[in-house]
Amino acid sequence: MAARFPFDNSYARLPPRFFARLDPTPVADPRLLRLNAPLAEQLGLDPAALAGAEGAAIFAGNRLPEGAEPIALAYAGHQFGHFVPQLGDGRAILLGEVVDREGRRRDIQLKGSGRTPFSRGGDGRAAFGPVLREYIVSEAMAALGVPTTRSLAAVATGEHVFREAALPGAVLTRVAASHLRVGSFQYFAARGDAEAVRLLADYAIARHEPEAASAANPYRAFLEGVARRQAALVAQWLQIGFIHGVMNTDNCAISGETIDYGPCAFMDAYDPKAVFSSIDSFGRYAYANQPRIAQWNLARLAETLLPLLAETEEAAVEVAQAALGDFATRFEALHRAGLLRKIGLAGDDPTDLELVQALLQRMAETGADFTLTFRRLCNAAAGPEGDAALRALFRDPAAYDSWAPAWRERLAAQPGGPRDRAAAMRATNPAVIPRNHQIEAVITAAVERDDLAPFEALLAATARPFEERPEIEPFMLPPREEERVLQTFCGT
Ligand code: AMP
Ligand code: MG
């Protein structure tokens, strides 16, 4: 049966200067590494029709499904604070959009599909490593309840890509609420193309912020909506120890989804200054800097919208400042509430927050694993028999011992019994995250031994992250000293 995609391509109906039309470049020997069948179903696709050679050909870009209108999107962006007026989809092609079973419009994009007019010096291709990494991490983020782009398929190309070495090539099929970025607006603003900025803003409002259309100032309401989503997103990142790694404005999605998994990583030992990205020498995108950077990115978006926000520049700046003014407070409130949930307290007493801060400080000082500490705290909340495994996570277990009594006292004052409290905490503190050393092991097995079993095992473990079960135990453990991954790479 032929694979049918119910395409309805709204972006391709925007004026030609928004993108370049071109087909993906076919690859030598497409082989399907994985198809995300539940996601395919959600999108109204037939997984059975995509599971074989036809799926491999489509997800490699060798065959275009009927109704696809392949385009590479134009965008600009601030990379590490420096403005680049033209970036664009240099290694990605949007096949088109479908409206999914729940009525949500979603982009289907091939990443690693060959050169485009935006490729600059690049080859337009992707290696196995970054493709498997993005597949694993994006799907784990979805399972953790974090807004994110998704991975529909991964295909081996049967070709090599040349980085520091010759590496096997792959294509990822990414699904996104849209690929609109802060950098999409910057592209037109930098060209003084006010009409395009307005068209793009109207498009974004229709797609992501339809209520804004009827607001007194629709563009202000839009900006507020983007800011709200970024505040919520970054708060969620911090609560699971996620570091995006390249929060450039071109990697900041208007939809509020996490996008562009490059040198991203979950931290093992808690360290607010943690940076993994090999290209982030100054720690601009360190764990604890992420809220500040999100706010900086929003200010860049606001700049592009100034002509739409008010009649005069002075008035527009005031509107923009008011629209973004409560970002920090909003983020802080969400972040505090999240941290309190993690330790099982409601925050009705001002000392609750001090308890969280004290715990985090002790974790940082004694190298405690972020994910495991909070997970084992759930058992400790059920009763002191949970203490032994928890205190062992601190290099100096006394750091936990001297903290726990005050926490226990506050816990006892909460409504509900210890079992309910532990259960609620287990629903917010994941048992398993895709740890860097596990991802590296998966990639090594796939690249060096053509063995995808570890990839499947890690996907299965992280698909139900809040549920402890015997088969995920190996994935719950932090790396041994010799397994630690100190740097992650963009893979471009
Ligand atoms: P990223 O680091 O993935 O956010 O990409 C930044 C910019 O570099 C985007 O414009 C990408 O399209 C482009 N780019 C990254 N890798 C490649 C590649 N292999 N070939 C062409 N362009 C690339
Ligand atoms: Mg990018």
PDB file of N, CA, C and O in Angstrom, residues 315-364:
ATOM      1  N   ALA A 315       7.333  54.656  21.888  1.00  0.00           N
ATOM      2  CA  ALA A 315       6.170  53.952  22.443  1.00  0.00           C
ATOM      3  C   ALA A 315       6.331  52.439  22.276  1.00  0.00           C
ATOM      4  O   ALA A 315       5.972  51.654  23.157  1.00  0.00           O
ATOM      5  N   ALA A 316       6.897  52.021  21.129  1.00  0.00           N
ATOM      6  CA  ALA A 316       7.061  50.586  20.866  1.00  0.00           C
ATOM      7  C   ALA A 316       8.007  49.954  21.872  1.00  0.00           C
ATOM      8  O   ALA A 316       7.772  48.840  22.358  1.00  0.00           O
ATOM      9  N   VAL A 317       9.098  50.683  22.182  1.00  0.00           N
ATOM     10  CA  VAL A 317      10.051  50.146  23.155  1.00  0.00           C
ATOM     11  C   VAL A 317       9.362  49.955  24.504  1.00  0.00           C
ATOM     12  O   VAL A 317       9.569  48.955  25.200  1.00  0.00           O
ATOM     13  N   GLU A 318       8.505  50.916  24.845  1.00  0.00           N
ATOM     14  CA  GLU A 318       7.770  50.793  26.111  1.00  0.00           C
ATOM     15  C   GLU A 318       6.859  49.572  26.119  1.00  0.00           C
ATOM     16  O   GLU A 318       6.795  48.824  27.094  1.00  0.00           O
ATOM     17  N   VAL A 319       6.164  49.361  25.017  1.00  0.00           N
ATOM     18  CA  VAL A 319       5.274  48.194  24.912  1.00  0.00           C
ATOM     19  C   VAL A 319       6.088  46.905  25.028  1.00  0.00           C
ATOM     20  O   VAL A 319       5.726  45.971  25.758  1.00  0.00           O
ATOM     21  N   ALA A 320       7.224  46.865  24.319  1.00  0.00           N
ATOM     22  CA  ALA A 320       8.067  45.662  24.343  1.00  0.00           C
ATOM     23  C   ALA A 320       8.561  45.394  25.757  1.00  0.00           C
ATOM     24  O   ALA A 320       8.523  44.255  26.239  1.00  0.00           O
ATOM     25  N   GLN A 321       9.009  46.463  26.424  1.00  0.00           N
ATOM     26  CA  GLN A 321       9.515  46.271  27.783  1.00  0.00           C
ATOM     27  C   GLN A 321       8.427  45.784  28.719  1.00  0.00           C
ATOM     28  O   GLN A 321       8.655  44.908  29.555  1.00  0.00           O
ATOM     29  N   ALA A 322       7.237  46.320  28.527  1.00  0.00           N
ATOM     30  CA  ALA A 322       6.121  45.873  29.376  1.00  0.00           C
ATOM     31  C   ALA A 322       5.777  44.414  29.072  1.00  0.00           C
ATOM     32  O   ALA A 322       5.509  43.624  29.982  1.00  0.00           O
ATOM     33  N   ALA A 323       5.842  44.041  27.789  1.00  0.00           N
ATOM     34  CA  ALA A 323       5.478  42.668  27.414  1.00  0.00           C
ATOM     35  C   ALA A 323       6.465  41.655  27.983  1.00  0.00           C
ATOM     36  O   ALA A 323       6.091  40.538  28.331  1.00  0.00           O
ATOM     37  N   LEU A 324       7.732  42.048  28.060  1.00  0.00           N
ATOM     38  CA  LEU A 324       8.748  41.098  28.545  1.00  0.00           C
ATOM     39  C   LEU A 324       9.090  41.319  30.015  1.00  0.00           C
ATOM     40  O   LEU A 324       9.865  40.570  30.594  1.00  0.00           O
ATOM     41  N   GLY A 325       8.485  42.357  30.586  1.00  0.00           N
ATOM     42  CA  GLY A 325       8.845  42.779  31.936  1.00  0.00           C
ATOM     43  C   GLY A 325       8.672  41.714  32.991  1.00  0.00           C
ATOM     44  O   GLY A 325       9.452  41.654  33.947  1.00  0.00           O
ATOM     45  N   ASP A 326       7.682  40.850  32.835  1.00  0.00           N
ATOM     46  CA  ASP A 326       7.464  39.884  33.918  1.00  0.00           C
ATOM     47  C   ASP A 326       8.069  38.514  33.607  1.00  0.00           C
ATOM     48  O   ASP A 326       7.773  37.533  34.272  1.00  0.00           O
ATOM     49  N   PHE A 327       8.951  38.463  32.600  1.00  0.00           N
ATOM     50  CA  PHE A 327       9.568  37.170  32.283  1.00  0.00           C
ATOM     51  C   PHE A 327      10.288  36.582  33.497  1.00  0.00           C
ATOM     52  O   PHE A 327      10.079  35.426  33.856  1.00  0.00           O
ATOM     53  N   ALA A 328      11.130  37.387  34.125  1.00  0.00           N
ATOM     54  CA  ALA A 328      11.941  36.873  35.224  1.00  0.00           C
ATOM     55  C   ALA A 328      11.071  36.410  36.397  1.00  0.00           C
ATOM     56  O   ALA A 328      11.286  35.334  36.952  1.00  0.00           O
ATOM     57  N   THR A 329      10.069  37.213  36.749  1.00  0.00           N
ATOM     58  CA  THR A 329       9.189  36.822  37.860  1.00  0.00           C
ATOM     59  C   THR A 329       8.410  35.555  37.510  1.00  0.00           C
ATOM     60  O   THR A 329       8.236  34.674  38.345  1.00  0.00           O
ATOM     61  N   ARG A 330       7.931  35.530  36.274  1.00  0.00           N
ATOM     62  CA  ARG A 330       7.167  34.362  35.846  1.00  0.00           C
ATOM     63  C   ARG A 330       8.030  33.100  35.883  1.00  0.00           C
ATOM     64  O   ARG A 330       7.643  32.058  36.409  1.00  0.00           O
ATOM     65  N   PHE A 331       9.250  33.224  35.343  1.00  0.00           N
ATOM     66  CA  PHE A 331      10.159  32.084  35.356  1.00  0.00           C
ATOM     67  C   PHE A 331      10.440  31.652  36.790  1.00  0.00           C
ATOM     68  O   PHE A 331      10.353  30.474  37.129  1.00  0.00           O
ATOM     69  N   GLU A 332      10.787  32.626  37.646  1.00  0.00           N
ATOM     70  CA  GLU A 332      11.133  32.308  39.033  1.00  0.00           C
ATOM     71  C   GLU A 332       9.995  31.576  39.738  1.00  0.00           C
ATOM     72  O   GLU A 332      10.220  30.611  40.458  1.00  0.00           O
ATOM     73  N   ALA A 333       8.776  32.035  39.518  1.00  0.00           N
ATOM     74  CA  ALA A 333       7.623  31.413  40.184  1.00  0.00           C
ATOM     75  C   ALA A 333       7.489  29.957  39.738  1.00  0.00           C
ATOM     76  O   ALA A 333       7.281  29.052  40.563  1.00  0.00           O
ATOM     77  N   LEU A 334       7.622  29.725  38.440  1.00  0.00           N
ATOM     78  CA  LEU A 334       7.509  28.357  37.931  1.00  0.00           C
ATOM     79  C   LEU A 334       8.647  27.493  38.439  1.00  0.00           C
ATOM     80  O   LEU A 334       8.453  26.329  38.820  1.00  0.00           O
ATOM     81  N   HIS A 335       9.829  28.082  38.445  1.00  0.00           N
ATOM     82  CA  HIS A 335      11.004  27.332  38.855  1.00  0.00           C
ATOM     83  C   HIS A 335      10.905  26.941  40.335  1.00  0.00           C
ATOM     84  O   HIS A 335      11.146  25.795  40.717  1.00  0.00           O
ATOM     85  N   ARG A 336      10.502  27.914  41.157  1.00  0.00           N
ATOM     86  CA  ARG A 336      10.353  27.627  42.596  1.00  0.00           C
ATOM     87  C   ARG A 336       9.305  26.559  42.833  1.00  0.00           C
ATOM     88  O   ARG A 336       9.522  25.625  43.592  1.00  0.00           O
ATOM     89  N   ALA A 337       8.180  26.688  42.155  1.00  0.00           N
ATOM     90  CA  ALA A 337       7.107  25.705  42.349  1.00  0.00           C
ATOM     91  C   ALA A 337       7.600  24.315  41.947  1.00  0.00           C
ATOM     92  O   ALA A 337       7.324  23.313  42.617  1.00  0.00           O
ATOM     93  N   GLY A 338       8.364  24.261  40.860  1.00  0.00           N
ATOM     94  CA  GLY A 338       8.891  22.976  40.388  1.00  0.00           C
ATOM     95  C   GLY A 338       9.844  22.366  41.398  1.00  0.00           C
ATOM     96  O   GLY A 338       9.791  21.169  41.688  1.00  0.00           O
ATOM     97  N   LEU A 339      10.734  23.187  41.950  1.00  0.00           N
ATOM     98  CA  LEU A 339      11.707  22.677  42.920  1.00  0.00           C
ATOM     99  C   LEU A 339      11.014  22.197  44.193  1.00  0.00           C
ATOM    100  O   LEU A 339      11.381  21.171  44.769  1.00  0.00           O
ATOM    101  N   LEU A 340       9.999  22.955  44.615  1.00  0.00           N
ATOM    102  CA  LEU A 340       9.262  22.542  45.818  1.00  0.00           C
ATOM    103  C   LEU A 340       8.574  21.200  45.584  1.00  0.00           C
ATOM    104  O   LEU A 340       8.588  20.328  46.454  1.00  0.00           O
ATOM    105  N   ARG A 341       7.973  21.047  44.398  1.00  0.00           N
ATOM    106  CA  ARG A 341       7.359  19.756  44.056  1.00  0.00           C
ATOM    107  C   ARG A 341       8.394  18.644  44.127  1.00  0.00           C
ATOM    108  O   ARG A 341       8.100  17.537  44.549  1.00  0.00           O
ATOM    109  N   LYS A 342       9.596  18.940  43.685  1.00  0.00           N
ATOM    110  CA  LYS A 342      10.639  17.905  43.670  1.00  0.00           C
ATOM    111  C   LYS A 342      10.968  17.405  45.068  1.00  0.00           C
ATOM    112  O   LYS A 342      11.336  16.244  45.238  1.00  0.00           O
ATOM    113  N   ILE A 343      10.861  18.269  46.070  1.00  0.00           N
ATOM    114  CA  ILE A 343      11.135  17.787  47.430  1.00  0.00           C
ATOM    115  C   ILE A 343       9.843  17.534  48.220  1.00  0.00           C
ATOM    116  O   ILE A 343       9.874  17.291  49.419  1.00  0.00           O
ATOM    117  N   GLY A 344       8.723  17.598  47.544  1.00  0.00           N
ATOM    118  CA  GLY A 344       7.466  17.168  48.163  1.00  0.00           C
ATOM    119  C   GLY A 344       6.817  18.185  49.082  1.00  0.00           C
ATOM    120  O   GLY A 344       5.983  17.829  49.908  1.00  0.00           O
ATOM    121  N   LEU A 345       7.199  19.462  48.939  1.00  0.00           N
ATOM    122  CA  LEU A 345       6.617  20.486  49.808  1.00  0.00           C
ATOM    123  C   LEU A 345       5.756  21.455  49.004  1.00  0.00           C
ATOM    124  O   LEU A 345       6.018  21.705  47.829  1.00  0.00           O
ATOM    125  N   ALA A 346       4.753  22.007  49.665  1.00  0.00           N
ATOM    126  CA  ALA A 346       3.830  22.900  48.967  1.00  0.00           C
ATOM    127  C   ALA A 346       4.346  24.334  48.923  1.00  0.00           C
ATOM    128  O   ALA A 346       3.890  25.138  48.126  1.00  0.00           O
ATOM    129  N   GLY A 347       5.279  24.661  49.795  1.00  0.00           N
ATOM    130  CA  GLY A 347       5.821  26.013  49.782  1.00  0.00           C
ATOM    131  C   GLY A 347       4.976  26.991  50.568  1.00  0.00           C
ATOM    132  O   GLY A 347       5.096  28.199  50.401  1.00  0.00           O
ATOM    133  N   ASP A 348       4.106  26.477  51.445  1.00  0.00           N
ATOM    134  CA  ASP A 348       3.260  27.368  52.233  1.00  0.00           C
ATOM    135  C   ASP A 348       4.042  28.011  53.377  1.00  0.00           C
ATOM    136  O   ASP A 348       3.578  28.935  54.020  1.00  0.00           O
ATOM    137  N   ASP A 349       5.256  27.504  53.608  1.00  0.00           N
ATOM    138  CA  ASP A 349       6.112  28.127  54.621  1.00  0.00           C
ATOM    139  C   ASP A 349       7.348  28.687  53.913  1.00  0.00           C
ATOM    140  O   ASP A 349       7.927  28.021  53.066  1.00  0.00           O
ATOM    141  N   PRO A 350       7.741  29.923  54.258  1.00  0.00           N
ATOM    142  CA  PRO A 350       8.880  30.530  53.555  1.00  0.00           C
ATOM    143  C   PRO A 350      10.172  29.723  53.695  1.00  0.00           C
ATOM    144  O   PRO A 350      11.056  29.823  52.850  1.00  0.00           O
ATOM    145  N   THR A 351      10.277  28.907  54.726  1.00  0.00           N
ATOM    146  CA  THR A 351      11.517  28.139  54.893  1.00  0.00           C
ATOM    147  C   THR A 351      11.614  26.992  53.888  1.00  0.00           C
ATOM    148  O   THR A 351      12.688  26.423  53.698  1.00  0.00           O
ATOM    149  N   ASP A 352      10.489  26.650  53.237  1.00  0.00           N
ATOM    150  CA  ASP A 352      10.517  25.549  52.269  1.00  0.00           C
ATOM    151  C   ASP A 352      11.523  25.817  51.159  1.00  0.00           C
ATOM    152  O   ASP A 352      12.275  24.935  50.747  1.00  0.00           O
ATOM    153  N   LEU A 353      11.492  27.051  50.697  1.00  0.00           N
ATOM    154  CA  LEU A 353      12.391  27.414  49.610  1.00  0.00           C
ATOM    155  C   LEU A 353      13.849  27.369  50.060  1.00  0.00           C
ATOM    156  O   LEU A 353      14.736  26.941  49.313  1.00  0.00           O
ATOM    157  N   GLU A 354      14.061  27.786  51.307  1.00  0.00           N
ATOM    158  CA  GLU A 354      15.428  27.712  51.841  1.00  0.00           C
ATOM    159  C   GLU A 354      15.901  26.267  51.909  1.00  0.00           C
ATOM    160  O   GLU A 354      17.074  25.969  51.684  1.00  0.00           O
ATOM    161  N   LEU A 355      14.962  25.370  52.199  1.00  0.00           N
ATOM    162  CA  LEU A 355      15.326  23.945  52.246  1.00  0.00           C
ATOM    163  C   LEU A 355      15.799  23.466  50.877  1.00  0.00           C
ATOM    164  O   LEU A 355      16.786  22.742  50.765  1.00  0.00           O
ATOM    165  N   VAL A 356      15.071  23.847  49.836  1.00  0.00           N
ATOM    166  CA  VAL A 356      15.485  23.448  48.486  1.00  0.00           C
ATOM    167  C   VAL A 356      16.868  23.996  48.173  1.00  0.00           C
ATOM    168  O   VAL A 356      17.743  23.277  47.691  1.00  0.00           O
ATOM    169  N   GLN A 357      17.055  25.289  48.456  1.00  0.00           N
ATOM    170  CA  GLN A 357      18.338  25.916  48.137  1.00  0.00           C
ATOM    171  C   GLN A 357      19.473  25.245  48.897  1.00  0.00           C
ATOM    172  O   GLN A 357      20.549  25.004  48.338  1.00  0.00           O
ATOM    173  N   ALA A 358      19.205  24.917  50.165  1.00  0.00           N
ATOM    174  CA  ALA A 358      20.240  24.278  50.973  1.00  0.00           C
ATOM    175  C   ALA A 358      20.583  22.901  50.408  1.00  0.00           C
ATOM    176  O   ALA A 358      21.756  22.505  50.346  1.00  0.00           O
ATOM    177  N   LEU A 359      19.567  22.188  49.960  1.00  0.00           N
ATOM    178  CA  LEU A 359      19.823  20.862  49.389  1.00  0.00           C
ATOM    179  C   LEU A 359      20.675  20.999  48.125  1.00  0.00           C
ATOM    180  O   LEU A 359      21.683  20.298  47.960  1.00  0.00           O
ATOM    181  N   LEU A 360      20.268  21.916  47.255  1.00  0.00           N
ATOM    182  CA  LEU A 360      21.009  22.093  46.001  1.00  0.00           C
ATOM    183  C   LEU A 360      22.460  22.475  46.279  1.00  0.00           C
ATOM    184  O   LEU A 360      23.381  21.992  45.630  1.00  0.00           O
ATOM    185  N   GLN A 361      22.637  23.338  47.261  1.00  0.00           N
ATOM    186  CA  GLN A 361      23.997  23.756  47.579  1.00  0.00           C
ATOM    187  C   GLN A 361      24.838  22.573  48.052  1.00  0.00           C
ATOM    188  O   GLN A 361      25.986  22.399  47.638  1.00  0.00           O
ATOM    189  N   ARG A 362      24.231  21.743  48.892  1.00  0.00           N
ATOM    190  CA  ARG A 362      24.974  20.578  49.378  1.00  0.00           C
ATOM    191  C   ARG A 362      25.260  19.596  48.243  1.00  0.00           C
ATOM    192  O   ARG A 362      26.310  18.958  48.196  1.00  0.00           O
ATOM    193  N   MET A 363      24.298  19.464  47.345  1.00  0.00           N
ATOM    194  CA  MET A 363      24.514  18.581  46.182  1.00  0.00           C
ATOM    195  C   MET A 363      25.691  19.078  45.355  1.00  0.00           C
ATOM    196  O   MET A 363      26.539  18.307  44.922  1.00  0.00           O
ATOM    197  N   ALA A 364      25.717  20.384  45.139  1.00  0.00           N
ATOM    198  CA  ALA A 364      26.791  20.956  44.319  1.00  0.00           C
ATOM    199  C   ALA A 364      28.139  20.774  45.007  1.00  0.00           C
ATOM    200  O   ALA A 364      29.130  20.439  44.374  1.00  0.00           O
TER     201      ALA A 364
END
